[in-house]
Amino acid sequence: MSSGPVGVAVVGAGVISGQYLRHLNAFPDVRVLGVADLEPARAAEVAEEHGVPVSGPVETVLAIPEVEIVVNLTIPAAHASVALRALRAGKHVYGEKPLALDLDEAAKVLAEADGLGLRVGNAPDTFLGAGIQSTIHAVRSGLIGVPVAVTAATQSLGPESWHPSPEFLYQRGAGPLFDLGPYYLTTLVALLGPASRVAAGARRARPERVIGSGPKAGTAFPVEVPTHVNALIDFPGTATAATTFSFDSPVNRRMIEVIGTEGALSLPDPNTFDGPLLARGPRDADWRELPLAGTTAGRGIGVLDLARSLRAGTPHRASGALALHVLELMTAIEGSAERGEFRPVESTCPIPEPLPPDWNPHEATLT
């Protein structure tokens, strides 16, 4: 298709699907046509709740001719295989993070898409929200001079207290680095450009965790990945970043601070779409809040940007190349922690162009 709203199908009817479906259904430039899941009954329940006409296993929604983009919300271990199935069915793919479990799988997905003339997009799209977009505009305007240092942290006791099935969040492809790291690292790459090398250390606080809510409350499960990671990241020509990713901290912290030659910025939580965004000059006694410009619509705006870019023939912002670079960055952090050495980051990616300040997800632009 070359005009009109873009047809979308969601694969994976888990917890996060509700957020995507609520938002995508509110965007007039996309039409949600199908929901698929390994459990067809769950797909049917979610489809009915959100007014989606078709549900079933993956092959059912891939067979819908009007579906142009498959939104892949499966668990990390299935990201690459589902993406490849969708691409081979002639569909563009937008996936949840990470792009794949490892770089070889991720490269295979991007190569397949390139060979078929299709596109790959990937979460997170939070950097397209008003908070981080306003940060990018503030830095580009010279408000804090040249960025020289970043401190970033996401710390908590982990998701098992509230998530009814948190086991996958402690398996390969998840943990605090691979589950929450993409929000922080994507924001830093969008702000500073690609990274070049890392040094890291990591620990696993205990070998198992206990589910704290839902029907499986009280059930113990194994922890396969580090649950506390510290990493130093070098962004050539600009700042270095000191980062912490932890599921072991009784202190809840979600922050990014950017220090420049002429001031500093305190960014919003990069797992959100709004503010506050704070600034401080060299002689200021305290932070001041900056006005925001942009959308706070929520998860799914990356899918919408991909849809609009397909029609316009322009690059989409939450791109496969960006996701691959962030995946390599996380893989390098993991490798550095294991080997006790600096690790290079060899991939690169275009810095995403900021959204126009008047970009409106609720406006119909595709006719």
mmCIF file of N, CA and C in Angstrom, residues 65-122:
data_model
loop_
_atom_site.group_PDB
_atom_site.id
_atom_site.type_symbol
_atom_site.label_atom_id
_atom_site.label_comp_id
_atom_site.label_asym_id
_atom_site.label_seq_id
_atom_site.Cartn_x
_atom_site.Cartn_y
_atom_site.Cartn_z
ATOM 1 N N PRO A 65 -3.688 -9.644 4.515
ATOM 2 C CA PRO A 65 -2.979 -8.875 3.478
ATOM 3 C C PRO A 65 -2.748 -7.421 3.855
ATOM 4 N N GLU A 66 -3.681 -6.825 4.587
ATOM 5 C CA GLU A 66 -3.577 -5.393 4.897
ATOM 6 C C GLU A 66 -2.571 -5.090 6.002
ATOM 7 N N VAL A 67 -2.075 -6.108 6.677
ATOM 8 C CA VAL A 67 -1.068 -5.882 7.720
ATOM 9 C C VAL A 67 0.272 -5.566 7.064
ATOM 10 N N GLU A 68 0.805 -4.388 7.353
ATOM 11 C CA GLU A 68 2.101 -3.973 6.820
ATOM 12 C C GLU A 68 3.206 -4.014 7.874
ATOM 13 N N ILE A 69 2.838 -3.811 9.145
ATOM 14 C CA ILE A 69 3.818 -3.804 10.235
ATOM 15 C C ILE A 69 3.386 -4.809 11.287
ATOM 16 N N VAL A 70 4.317 -5.685 11.675
ATOM 17 C CA VAL A 70 4.106 -6.588 12.796
ATOM 18 C C VAL A 70 4.823 -6.009 14.008
ATOM 19 N N VAL A 71 4.074 -5.808 15.087
ATOM 20 C CA VAL A 71 4.638 -5.318 16.344
ATOM 21 C C VAL A 71 4.927 -6.535 17.217
ATOM 22 N N ASN A 72 6.201 -6.809 17.424
ATOM 23 C CA ASN A 72 6.680 -8.040 18.045
ATOM 24 C C ASN A 72 6.886 -7.813 19.543
ATOM 25 N N LEU A 73 5.922 -8.279 20.350
ATOM 26 C CA LEU A 73 5.960 -8.078 21.800
ATOM 27 C C LEU A 73 6.208 -9.385 22.541
ATOM 28 N N THR A 74 6.868 -10.314 21.892
ATOM 29 C CA THR A 74 7.178 -11.600 22.513
ATOM 30 C C THR A 74 8.319 -11.451 23.521
ATOM 31 N N ILE A 75 8.636 -12.541 24.232
ATOM 32 C CA ILE A 75 9.753 -12.499 25.178
ATOM 33 C C ILE A 75 11.070 -12.383 24.406
ATOM 34 N N PRO A 76 12.134 -11.876 25.044
ATOM 35 C CA PRO A 76 13.388 -11.650 24.312
ATOM 36 C C PRO A 76 13.900 -12.864 23.547
ATOM 37 N N ALA A 77 13.742 -14.066 24.098
ATOM 38 C CA ALA A 77 14.260 -15.254 23.432
ATOM 39 C C ALA A 77 13.582 -15.510 22.092
ATOM 40 N N ALA A 78 12.389 -14.948 21.877
ATOM 41 C CA ALA A 78 11.651 -15.162 20.629
ATOM 42 C C ALA A 78 11.734 -13.977 19.672
ATOM 43 N N HIS A 79 12.389 -12.902 20.060
ATOM 44 C CA HIS A 79 12.382 -11.694 19.232
ATOM 45 C C HIS A 79 12.886 -11.955 17.816
ATOM 46 N N ALA A 80 14.033 -12.596 17.691
ATOM 47 C CA ALA A 80 14.628 -12.783 16.360
ATOM 48 C C ALA A 80 13.800 -13.738 15.513
ATOM 49 N N SER A 81 13.357 -14.857 16.086
ATOM 50 C CA SER A 81 12.626 -15.841 15.284
ATOM 51 C C SER A 81 11.291 -15.288 14.799
ATOM 52 N N VAL A 82 10.586 -14.555 15.639
ATOM 53 C CA VAL A 82 9.307 -13.966 15.221
ATOM 54 C C VAL A 82 9.543 -12.869 14.186
ATOM 55 N N ALA A 83 10.589 -12.073 14.380
ATOM 56 C CA ALA A 83 10.901 -11.029 13.400
ATOM 57 C C ALA A 83 11.191 -11.634 12.036
ATOM 58 N N LEU A 84 11.961 -12.712 12.009
ATOM 59 C CA LEU A 84 12.281 -13.356 10.728
ATOM 60 C C LEU A 84 11.034 -13.928 10.071
ATOM 61 N N ARG A 85 10.129 -14.528 10.846
ATOM 62 C CA ARG A 85 8.881 -15.035 10.275
ATOM 63 C C ARG A 85 8.071 -13.910 9.641
ATOM 64 N N ALA A 86 7.995 -12.775 10.346
ATOM 65 C CA ALA A 86 7.226 -11.651 9.827
ATOM 66 C C ALA A 86 7.851 -11.085 8.550
ATOM 67 N N LEU A 87 9.163 -10.934 8.561
ATOM 68 C CA LEU A 87 9.849 -10.409 7.379
ATOM 69 C C LEU A 87 9.634 -11.331 6.175
ATOM 70 N N ARG A 88 9.728 -12.634 6.400
ATOM 71 C CA ARG A 88 9.558 -13.584 5.306
ATOM 72 C C ARG A 88 8.115 -13.653 4.818
ATOM 73 N N ALA A 89 7.202 -13.127 5.620
ATOM 74 C CA ALA A 89 5.813 -12.988 5.180
ATOM 75 C C ALA A 89 5.563 -11.647 4.490
ATOM 76 N N GLY A 90 6.632 -10.867 4.317
ATOM 77 C CA GLY A 90 6.513 -9.599 3.611
ATOM 78 C C GLY A 90 6.109 -8.424 4.469
ATOM 79 N N LYS A 91 6.277 -8.543 5.800
ATOM 80 C CA LYS A 91 5.859 -7.479 6.714
ATOM 81 C C LYS A 91 7.079 -6.732 7.273
ATOM 82 N N HIS A 92 6.943 -5.438 7.455
ATOM 83 C CA HIS A 92 7.905 -4.679 8.242
ATOM 84 C C HIS A 92 7.743 -5.089 9.705
ATOM 85 N N VAL A 93 8.780 -4.886 10.508
ATOM 86 C CA VAL A 93 8.753 -5.331 11.905
ATOM 87 C C VAL A 93 9.135 -4.181 12.825
ATOM 88 N N TYR A 94 8.372 -4.037 13.899
ATOM 89 C CA TYR A 94 8.761 -3.172 15.014
ATOM 90 C C TYR A 94 8.735 -4.047 16.259
ATOM 91 N N GLY A 95 9.891 -4.188 16.941
ATOM 92 C CA GLY A 95 9.980 -5.122 18.053
ATOM 93 C C GLY A 95 10.216 -4.452 19.387
ATOM 94 N N GLU A 96 9.848 -5.173 20.442
ATOM 95 C CA GLU A 96 10.236 -4.751 21.781
ATOM 96 C C GLU A 96 11.744 -4.974 21.942
ATOM 97 N N LYS A 97 12.313 -4.333 22.938
ATOM 98 C CA LYS A 97 13.743 -4.480 23.183
ATOM 99 C C LYS A 97 14.001 -5.725 24.010
ATOM 100 N N PRO A 98 15.218 -6.306 23.856
ATOM 101 C CA PRO A 98 16.258 -5.957 22.892
ATOM 102 C C PRO A 98 15.932 -6.508 21.509
ATOM 103 N N LEU A 99 16.664 -6.032 20.504
ATOM 104 C CA LEU A 99 16.446 -6.470 19.126
ATOM 105 C C LEU A 99 16.549 -7.987 19.003
ATOM 106 N N ALA A 100 17.487 -8.605 19.697
ATOM 107 C CA ALA A 100 17.686 -10.057 19.706
ATOM 108 C C ALA A 100 18.521 -10.394 20.925
ATOM 109 N N LEU A 101 18.724 -11.696 21.157
ATOM 110 C CA LEU A 101 19.529 -12.096 22.310
ATOM 111 C C LEU A 101 21.011 -11.838 22.104
ATOM 112 N N ASP A 102 21.475 -11.900 20.861
ATOM 113 C CA ASP A 102 22.895 -11.668 20.613
ATOM 114 C C ASP A 102 23.076 -10.966 19.274
ATOM 115 N N LEU A 103 24.307 -10.554 19.018
ATOM 116 C CA LEU A 103 24.587 -9.749 17.832
ATOM 117 C C LEU A 103 24.410 -10.532 16.540
ATOM 118 N N ASP A 104 24.734 -11.807 16.555
ATOM 119 C CA ASP A 104 24.575 -12.606 15.338
ATOM 120 C C ASP A 104 23.098 -12.691 14.940
ATOM 121 N N GLU A 105 22.234 -12.956 15.910
ATOM 122 C CA GLU A 105 20.802 -12.995 15.622
ATOM 123 C C GLU A 105 20.304 -11.645 15.117
ATOM 124 N N ALA A 106 20.735 -10.571 15.768
ATOM 125 C CA ALA A 106 20.297 -9.237 15.383
ATOM 126 C C ALA A 106 20.745 -8.900 13.968
ATOM 127 N N ALA A 107 22.002 -9.210 13.654
ATOM 128 C CA ALA A 107 22.520 -8.934 12.315
ATOM 129 C C ALA A 107 21.755 -9.728 11.266
ATOM 130 N N LYS A 108 21.366 -10.954 11.605
ATOM 131 C CA LYS A 108 20.598 -11.779 10.666
ATOM 132 C C LYS A 108 19.239 -11.132 10.369
ATOM 133 N N VAL A 109 18.597 -10.594 11.403
ATOM 134 C CA VAL A 109 17.306 -9.922 11.208
ATOM 135 C C VAL A 109 17.454 -8.711 10.291
ATOM 136 N N LEU A 110 18.462 -7.889 10.547
ATOM 137 C CA LEU A 110 18.649 -6.684 9.730
ATOM 138 C C LEU A 110 19.039 -7.035 8.304
ATOM 139 N N ALA A 111 19.869 -8.062 8.136
ATOM 140 C CA ALA A 111 20.264 -8.474 6.789
ATOM 141 C C ALA A 111 19.068 -9.016 6.012
ATOM 142 N N GLU A 112 18.212 -9.784 6.688
ATOM 143 C CA GLU A 112 17.008 -10.315 6.046
ATOM 144 C C GLU A 112 16.105 -9.178 5.586
ATOM 145 N N ALA A 113 15.913 -8.192 6.463
ATOM 146 C CA ALA A 113 15.073 -7.056 6.113
ATOM 147 C C ALA A 113 15.646 -6.285 4.934
ATOM 148 N N ASP A 114 16.949 -6.067 4.965
ATOM 149 C CA ASP A 114 17.591 -5.329 3.873
ATOM 150 C C ASP A 114 17.444 -6.073 2.551
ATOM 151 N N GLY A 115 17.633 -7.375 2.576
ATOM 152 C CA GLY A 115 17.523 -8.164 1.355
ATOM 153 C C GLY A 115 16.121 -8.193 0.792
ATOM 154 N N LEU A 116 15.115 -8.034 1.658
ATOM 155 C CA LEU A 116 13.725 -8.069 1.218
ATOM 156 C C LEU A 116 13.147 -6.676 0.986
ATOM 157 N N GLY A 117 13.947 -5.644 1.215
ATOM 158 C CA GLY A 117 13.457 -4.286 1.045
ATOM 159 C C GLY A 117 12.453 -3.883 2.104
ATOM 160 N N LEU A 118 12.603 -4.438 3.307
ATOM 161 C CA LEU A 118 11.697 -4.148 4.405
ATOM 162 C C LEU A 118 12.428 -3.417 5.524
ATOM 163 N N ARG A 119 11.650 -2.878 6.457
ATOM 164 C CA ARG A 119 12.230 -2.092 7.544
ATOM 165 C C ARG A 119 12.099 -2.808 8.882
ATOM 166 N N VAL A 120 13.053 -2.500 9.767
ATOM 167 C CA VAL A 120 13.021 -2.966 11.150
ATOM 168 C C VAL A 120 13.058 -1.741 12.058
ATOM 169 N N GLY A 121 12.107 -1.671 12.948
ATOM 170 C CA GLY A 121 12.119 -0.672 14.013
ATOM 171 C C GLY A 121 12.166 -1.386 15.347
ATOM 172 N N ASN A 122 12.509 -0.666 16.399
ATOM 173 C CA ASN A 122 12.661 -1.341 17.690
ATOM 174 C C ASN A 122 12.490 -0.370 18.844
#
